Coordinates of C-alpha atoms (C1' of nucleotides) in Angstrom, one line a residue:
Chain A
M1 CA 65.3 132.5 111.7
T2 CA 61.9 131.8 110.3
Q3 CA 63.5 128.8 108.5
S4 CA 64.3 127.3 111.9
A5 CA 60.7 127.7 113.0
D6 CA 59.6 126.2 109.8
I7 CA 61.7 123.1 110.3
R8 CA 60.6 122.8 113.9
R9 CA 57.0 122.7 112.7
R10 CA 57.9 120.1 110.1
L11 CA 59.4 117.8 112.6
E12 CA 56.5 118.2 114.9
E13 CA 54.1 117.4 112.2
H14 CA 55.9 114.2 111.7
G15 CA 55.7 113.3 115.3
I16 CA 59.3 114.2 116.1
Q17 CA 60.1 116.1 119.3
A18 CA 62.4 118.9 118.5
S19 CA 65.8 119.4 120.1
A20 CA 68.8 121.5 119.3
Q21 CA 70.6 118.6 117.7
R22 CA 67.7 117.4 115.7
L23 CA 67.0 120.9 114.4
A24 CA 70.7 121.3 113.4
I25 CA 70.7 118.0 111.6
A26 CA 67.3 118.7 110.0
E27 CA 68.4 122.2 108.8
Y28 CA 71.2 120.7 106.9
V29 CA 69.9 117.4 105.7
L30 CA 66.4 118.4 104.7
A31 CA 67.5 121.3 102.7
T32 CA 70.5 120.0 100.8
D33 CA 70.3 118.9 97.2
Q34 CA 73.3 116.7 97.6
H35 CA 73.0 113.2 98.9
P36 CA 75.1 113.2 102.0
A37 CA 76.4 110.2 103.9
A38 CA 76.0 110.0 107.7
D39 CA 79.6 110.9 108.0
T40 CA 79.1 114.1 106.0
V41 CA 76.1 115.0 108.1
L42 CA 78.2 114.6 111.2
E43 CA 80.9 116.8 109.9
V44 CA 78.6 119.6 108.6
V45 CA 76.5 119.6 111.7
A46 CA 79.4 119.4 114.1
A47 CA 80.8 122.6 112.5
R48 CA 77.7 124.5 113.5
L49 CA 76.6 123.0 116.7
P50 CA 79.2 122.9 119.5
V51 CA 78.9 119.2 120.1
V52 CA 76.9 116.5 118.5
S53 CA 77.8 112.9 118.9
R54 CA 78.0 110.3 116.2
A55 CA 75.3 108.2 117.9
T56 CA 72.9 111.1 117.8
V57 CA 73.5 111.7 114.1
Y58 CA 72.8 108.0 113.3
N59 CA 69.8 107.9 115.7
T60 CA 68.4 111.1 114.1
L61 CA 68.9 110.0 110.5
H62 CA 67.2 106.7 111.3
L63 CA 64.4 108.5 113.0
F64 CA 63.9 110.8 110.0
V65 CA 63.8 107.9 107.7
E66 CA 61.3 106.1 109.8
K67 CA 59.1 109.1 110.0
G68 CA 59.2 109.7 106.2
L69 CA 61.3 112.9 106.1
L70 CA 64.2 111.2 104.5
R71 CA 65.0 108.3 102.2
E72 CA 67.9 106.0 102.5
L73 CA 69.8 105.2 99.3
V74 CA 72.4 102.5 98.7
L75 CA 73.6 103.1 95.2
S76 CA 77.3 102.3 95.3
E77 CA 79.8 100.4 97.2
G78 CA 79.8 101.1 100.9
R79 CA 77.9 104.4 100.6
V80 CA 74.6 104.7 102.5
V81 CA 73.3 108.1 101.6
Y82 CA 70.3 110.2 102.6
D83 CA 67.9 111.9 100.2
P84 CA 65.5 114.6 101.4
K85 CA 63.4 114.2 98.3
V86 CA 61.1 111.5 99.3
E87 CA 58.8 111.4 96.4
P88 CA 59.5 108.8 93.7
H89 CA 62.3 109.6 91.3
H90 CA 65.2 107.9 89.7
H91 CA 69.0 108.2 90.3
F92 CA 72.0 108.6 88.1
V93 CA 75.4 107.9 89.5
D94 CA 78.3 109.7 87.9
E95 CA 81.1 107.1 87.6
A96 CA 83.8 109.7 87.6
S97 CA 83.0 111.6 90.7
G98 CA 80.5 109.3 92.5
A99 CA 78.0 112.2 92.5
I100 CA 74.4 111.2 92.6
V101 CA 72.0 113.1 90.3
D102 CA 68.2 113.0 90.7
V103 CA 66.3 112.1 87.6
P104 CA 62.6 113.2 87.7
W105 CA 60.1 110.5 87.7
D106 CA 58.5 111.6 84.5
A107 CA 61.7 111.7 82.5
L108 CA 61.5 107.9 82.1
R109 CA 58.7 105.5 81.4
V110 CA 58.9 102.0 82.8
E111 CA 56.4 99.5 81.6
G112 CA 55.7 96.0 82.6
V113 CA 56.1 96.2 86.4
P114 CA 52.5 95.1 87.3
E115 CA 52.8 92.1 85.0
L116 CA 55.8 90.6 86.8
P117 CA 54.8 87.1 87.8
G118 CA 55.0 86.3 91.5
L119 CA 56.2 89.7 92.6
D120 CA 54.2 92.3 94.5
V121 CA 56.2 95.4 93.8
S122 CA 55.8 98.2 96.4
E123 CA 58.3 100.6 94.9
F124 CA 60.9 100.8 92.2
Q125 CA 63.4 103.1 90.6
V126 CA 65.8 103.1 87.7
V127 CA 69.4 103.3 88.6
L128 CA 71.6 104.7 85.9
R129 CA 75.4 104.9 85.7
G130 CA 77.6 106.9 83.3
R131 CA 79.2 110.2 82.9
R132 CA 77.8 113.6 83.3
R133 CA 78.4 115.6 80.2
S134 CA 80.2 118.8 81.2
R135 CA 77.9 121.5 79.9
R136 CA 80.2 124.3 81.0
R137 CA 83.2 125.6 79.3
E138 CA 81.5 126.5 76.0
G139 CA 78.9 129.1 76.7
Chain B
M1 CA 85.1 66.4 87.3
T2 CA 84.5 67.7 83.8
Q3 CA 82.8 70.7 85.4
S4 CA 86.1 71.6 87.0
A5 CA 87.9 71.4 83.6
D6 CA 85.2 73.5 82.2
I7 CA 85.7 76.2 84.8
R8 CA 89.4 76.1 84.4
R9 CA 89.0 76.8 80.7
R10 CA 86.6 79.7 81.4
L11 CA 89.1 81.3 83.7
E12 CA 91.9 81.0 81.2
E13 CA 89.7 82.4 78.4
H14 CA 89.3 85.4 80.6
G15 CA 93.1 85.7 81.2
I16 CA 92.9 84.3 84.7
Q17 CA 95.6 81.9 85.8
A18 CA 93.9 79.0 87.6
S19 CA 94.8 77.9 91.1
A20 CA 93.1 75.6 93.6
Q21 CA 91.6 78.5 95.5
R22 CA 90.4 80.3 92.4
L23 CA 88.8 77.1 91.0
A24 CA 87.1 76.4 94.3
I25 CA 85.8 80.0 94.4
A26 CA 84.8 79.9 90.8
E27 CA 83.0 76.6 91.1
Y28 CA 80.7 78.1 93.7
V29 CA 80.3 81.7 92.7
L30 CA 79.9 81.2 88.9
A31 CA 77.4 78.5 89.2
T32 CA 75.1 79.8 91.9
D33 CA 71.7 81.4 91.2
Q34 CA 71.8 83.2 94.5
H35 CA 73.6 86.4 95.0
P36 CA 76.2 85.7 97.7
A37 CA 78.2 88.2 99.7
A38 CA 81.9 87.9 100.0
D39 CA 81.3 86.6 103.5
T40 CA 79.1 83.8 102.2
V41 CA 81.6 82.9 99.5
L42 CA 84.3 82.6 102.2
E43 CA 82.1 80.2 104.3
V44 CA 81.0 78.0 101.4
V45 CA 84.5 77.7 99.9
A46 CA 86.2 77.2 103.2
A47 CA 83.9 74.2 103.8
R48 CA 85.3 72.5 100.6
L49 CA 88.8 73.6 100.5
P50 CA 91.0 73.0 103.5
V51 CA 92.1 76.5 103.9
V52 CA 91.4 79.7 102.0
S53 CA 92.0 83.1 103.5
R54 CA 89.7 86.0 103.5
A55 CA 92.2 88.1 101.5
T56 CA 92.2 85.5 98.7
V57 CA 88.4 85.5 98.6
Y58 CA 88.3 89.3 98.3
N59 CA 91.2 89.4 95.8
T60 CA 89.6 86.7 93.7
L61 CA 86.1 88.2 93.6
H62 CA 87.6 91.5 92.6
L63 CA 89.6 89.9 89.9
F64 CA 86.6 88.1 88.6
V65 CA 84.7 91.3 88.5
E66 CA 87.5 93.1 86.7
K67 CA 87.7 90.3 84.1
G68 CA 84.0 90.3 83.5
L69 CA 83.0 87.0 85.0
L70 CA 81.1 88.5 87.8
R71 CA 79.1 91.6 88.5
E72 CA 79.1 93.5 91.8
L73 CA 75.7 94.6 93.1
V74 CA 74.9 97.0 95.9
L75 CA 71.2 96.8 96.4
S76 CA 70.6 97.1 100.1
E77 CA 72.2 98.4 103.2
G78 CA 75.7 97.2 103.7
R79 CA 75.4 94.2 101.4
V80 CA 77.8 94.0 98.5
V81 CA 76.8 90.9 96.6
Y82 CA 78.1 89.1 93.5
D83 CA 76.1 88.0 90.5
P84 CA 77.4 85.5 88.0
K85 CA 74.8 86.6 85.5
V86 CA 76.7 89.4 83.7
E87 CA 74.3 90.2 80.9
P88 CA 71.9 93.1 81.6
H89 CA 68.9 92.4 83.8
H90 CA 66.9 93.9 86.5
H91 CA 66.7 93.1 90.2
F92 CA 63.9 92.6 92.7
V93 CA 64.6 92.7 96.4
D94 CA 62.3 90.8 98.7
E95 CA 61.7 93.1 101.7
A96 CA 60.8 90.2 103.9
S97 CA 63.9 88.0 103.4
G98 CA 66.3 90.3 101.7
A99 CA 66.5 87.7 98.8
I100 CA 67.4 89.1 95.4
V101 CA 65.5 87.9 92.4
D102 CA 66.7 88.4 88.8
V103 CA 64.2 90.0 86.5
P104 CA 64.8 89.3 82.8
W105 CA 65.7 92.4 80.7
D106 CA 62.8 91.9 78.4
A107 CA 60.2 91.7 81.2
L108 CA 60.3 95.5 81.5
R109 CA 60.5 98.3 79.0
V110 CA 62.3 101.5 79.9
E111 CA 61.9 104.5 77.7
G112 CA 63.5 107.9 77.7
V113 CA 67.0 107.0 78.8
P114 CA 68.8 108.4 75.6
E115 CA 66.9 111.6 75.9
L116 CA 68.2 112.5 79.4
P117 CA 69.8 115.9 79.1
G118 CA 73.4 116.1 80.2
L119 CA 73.9 112.5 81.0
D120 CA 75.8 109.8 79.1
V121 CA 74.3 106.7 80.4
S122 CA 76.6 103.6 80.1
E123 CA 74.3 101.2 81.9
F124 CA 71.1 101.1 83.9
Q125 CA 68.8 98.7 85.6
V126 CA 65.4 98.8 87.4
V127 CA 65.6 98.0 91.1
L128 CA 62.3 96.9 92.5
R129 CA 61.3 96.2 96.1
G130 CA 58.4 94.4 97.5
R131 CA 57.2 91.0 98.5
R132 CA 57.5 87.8 96.7
R133 CA 54.1 86.2 96.4
S134 CA 54.3 82.7 97.8
R135 CA 53.3 80.4 95.0
R136 CA 53.7 77.2 97.0
R137 CA 51.3 75.8 99.5
E138 CA 48.5 75.4 97.0
G139 CA 49.4 72.8 94.4
Chain C
dC1 C1' 61.1 120.9 143.9
dC2 C1' 60.9 116.2 142.3
dG3 C1' 60.7 112.3 139.4
dA4 C1' 59.9 110.1 134.9
dG5 C1' 60.7 109.8 130.0
dG6 C1' 63.0 111.3 126.3
dG7 C1' 67.2 112.7 124.3
dT8 C1' 72.3 112.8 124.2
dT9 C1' 76.9 111.4 125.2
dA10 C1' 81.6 109.0 125.0
dG11 C1' 83.6 105.3 124.1
dA12 C1' 83.7 100.3 123.6
dC13 C1' 82.3 97.1 120.4
dT14 C1' 81.2 94.7 115.8
dT15 C1' 81.5 93.9 111.0
dA16 C1' 83.0 94.3 106.3
dG17 C1' 86.8 95.1 103.9
dT18 C1' 91.9 96.5 103.0
dC19 C1' 96.8 96.3 103.6
dT20 C1' 101.2 94.3 104.4
dA21 C1' 105.0 91.5 104.7
dA22 C1' 106.4 87.0 104.3
dG23 C1' 106.0 82.5 102.4
dA24 C1' 104.5 78.9 98.8
dA25 C1' 103.7 77.5 94.1
dC26 C1' 104.4 78.0 89.4
dG27 C1' 106.7 78.0 84.9
dA28 C1' 110.4 79.2 82.0
dT29 C1' 115.2 78.7 81.4
dG30 C1' 119.9 76.7 81.6
Chain D
dC1 C1' 116.6 68.7 87.7
dA2 C1' 118.0 73.4 90.0
dT3 C1' 117.2 78.1 89.9
dC4 C1' 115.0 82.4 89.7
dG5 C1' 111.5 85.7 89.0
dT6 C1' 106.7 86.3 89.0
dT7 C1' 102.3 85.4 90.7
dC8 C1' 99.3 83.7 94.3
dT9 C1' 98.2 83.0 99.0
dT10 C1' 98.4 83.7 103.9
dA11 C1' 97.7 85.5 108.8
dG12 C1' 97.0 89.0 111.1
dA13 C1' 97.1 94.0 111.8
dC14 C1' 94.5 97.8 110.5
dT15 C1' 90.6 101.0 108.9
dA16 C1' 86.0 102.7 108.3
dA17 C1' 81.1 102.6 109.0
dG18 C1' 77.9 101.7 112.1
dT19 C1' 75.8 99.8 116.6
dC20 C1' 75.4 99.3 121.5
dT21 C1' 75.6 100.5 126.3
dA22 C1' 75.3 102.7 130.4
dA23 C1' 75.5 107.1 132.4
dC24 C1' 74.0 111.7 132.1
dC25 C1' 71.1 115.7 131.3
dC26 C1' 67.1 118.1 130.0
dT27 C1' 62.3 119.3 130.3
dC28 C1' 57.7 119.0 131.6
dG29 C1' 53.8 117.6 134.6
dG30 C1' 52.5 117.4 139.3

DNA sequence: CCGAGGGTTAGACTTAGTCTAAGAACGATG
DNA sequence: CATCGTTCTTAGACTAAGTCTAACCCTCGG
């Protein structure tokens, strides 16, 4: 379990005191390439760790967000979702499945943001919607 | 009340049968330059019209969205919000107040969308966050 | 060993939204 | 004008996501 030690170090570097629950949550949510909701995190973590309460999952996710380990996304109706990739990037939402796909920052160019009158923009992203082309099924 | 007749016509053009409740809701939500939540719509409309139920407000908003009179936005935590401006544009969220500001489509240029591999993008927008510079208080 | 400060817990609570079953209004038809 | 079927509206029960609270339990320093 060097991975666990790794994660423990990461937490501590971010000023977060480790605990069994926080480690279990971190192991899942910091490593996934999905964009899980709090709900999902609770399910997944509860399966590993004997008992974790809902309050702890919410507390921990908020803590991770506050400490910059995680980013909170609200892309579609009623779904708050967590993204371990904290560096800037864009998001594509598949309308069929609801799946969220990361789009690398450099894949798009956005011009004109600094020129917006009256707005001090601290961050932005492009949110795209559509269908994922199925690339399977034809070699 | 030529405005009311106007709105009635707009509803009918979109295949929506008019009713007192729908007119009252439309009069507010199609004319505002804010981005009200369902909640707010209920409050505002209830103040004018003797009695409107929550179910009707939700039904009507969904109907308007379906018929293309309104667009649903989910920009920040737990807030589904309605925008009568249905043509493409971007959005700025003021972090201090939560206010949503429309950013005209032409104010920004986004390049690279058609080239995204594996994604059929049907729509997109830039979502910006930051502070609104206060332009008042100095003439 | 003790106490203080975090961390965790179950469960009550809140809020946004949906569902349901019943009633009211509408509009075509005789 | 009466009737009937369809559409619209309603109150209130229900659900789902998230927050709050008060008690409990670790752990670490003294």
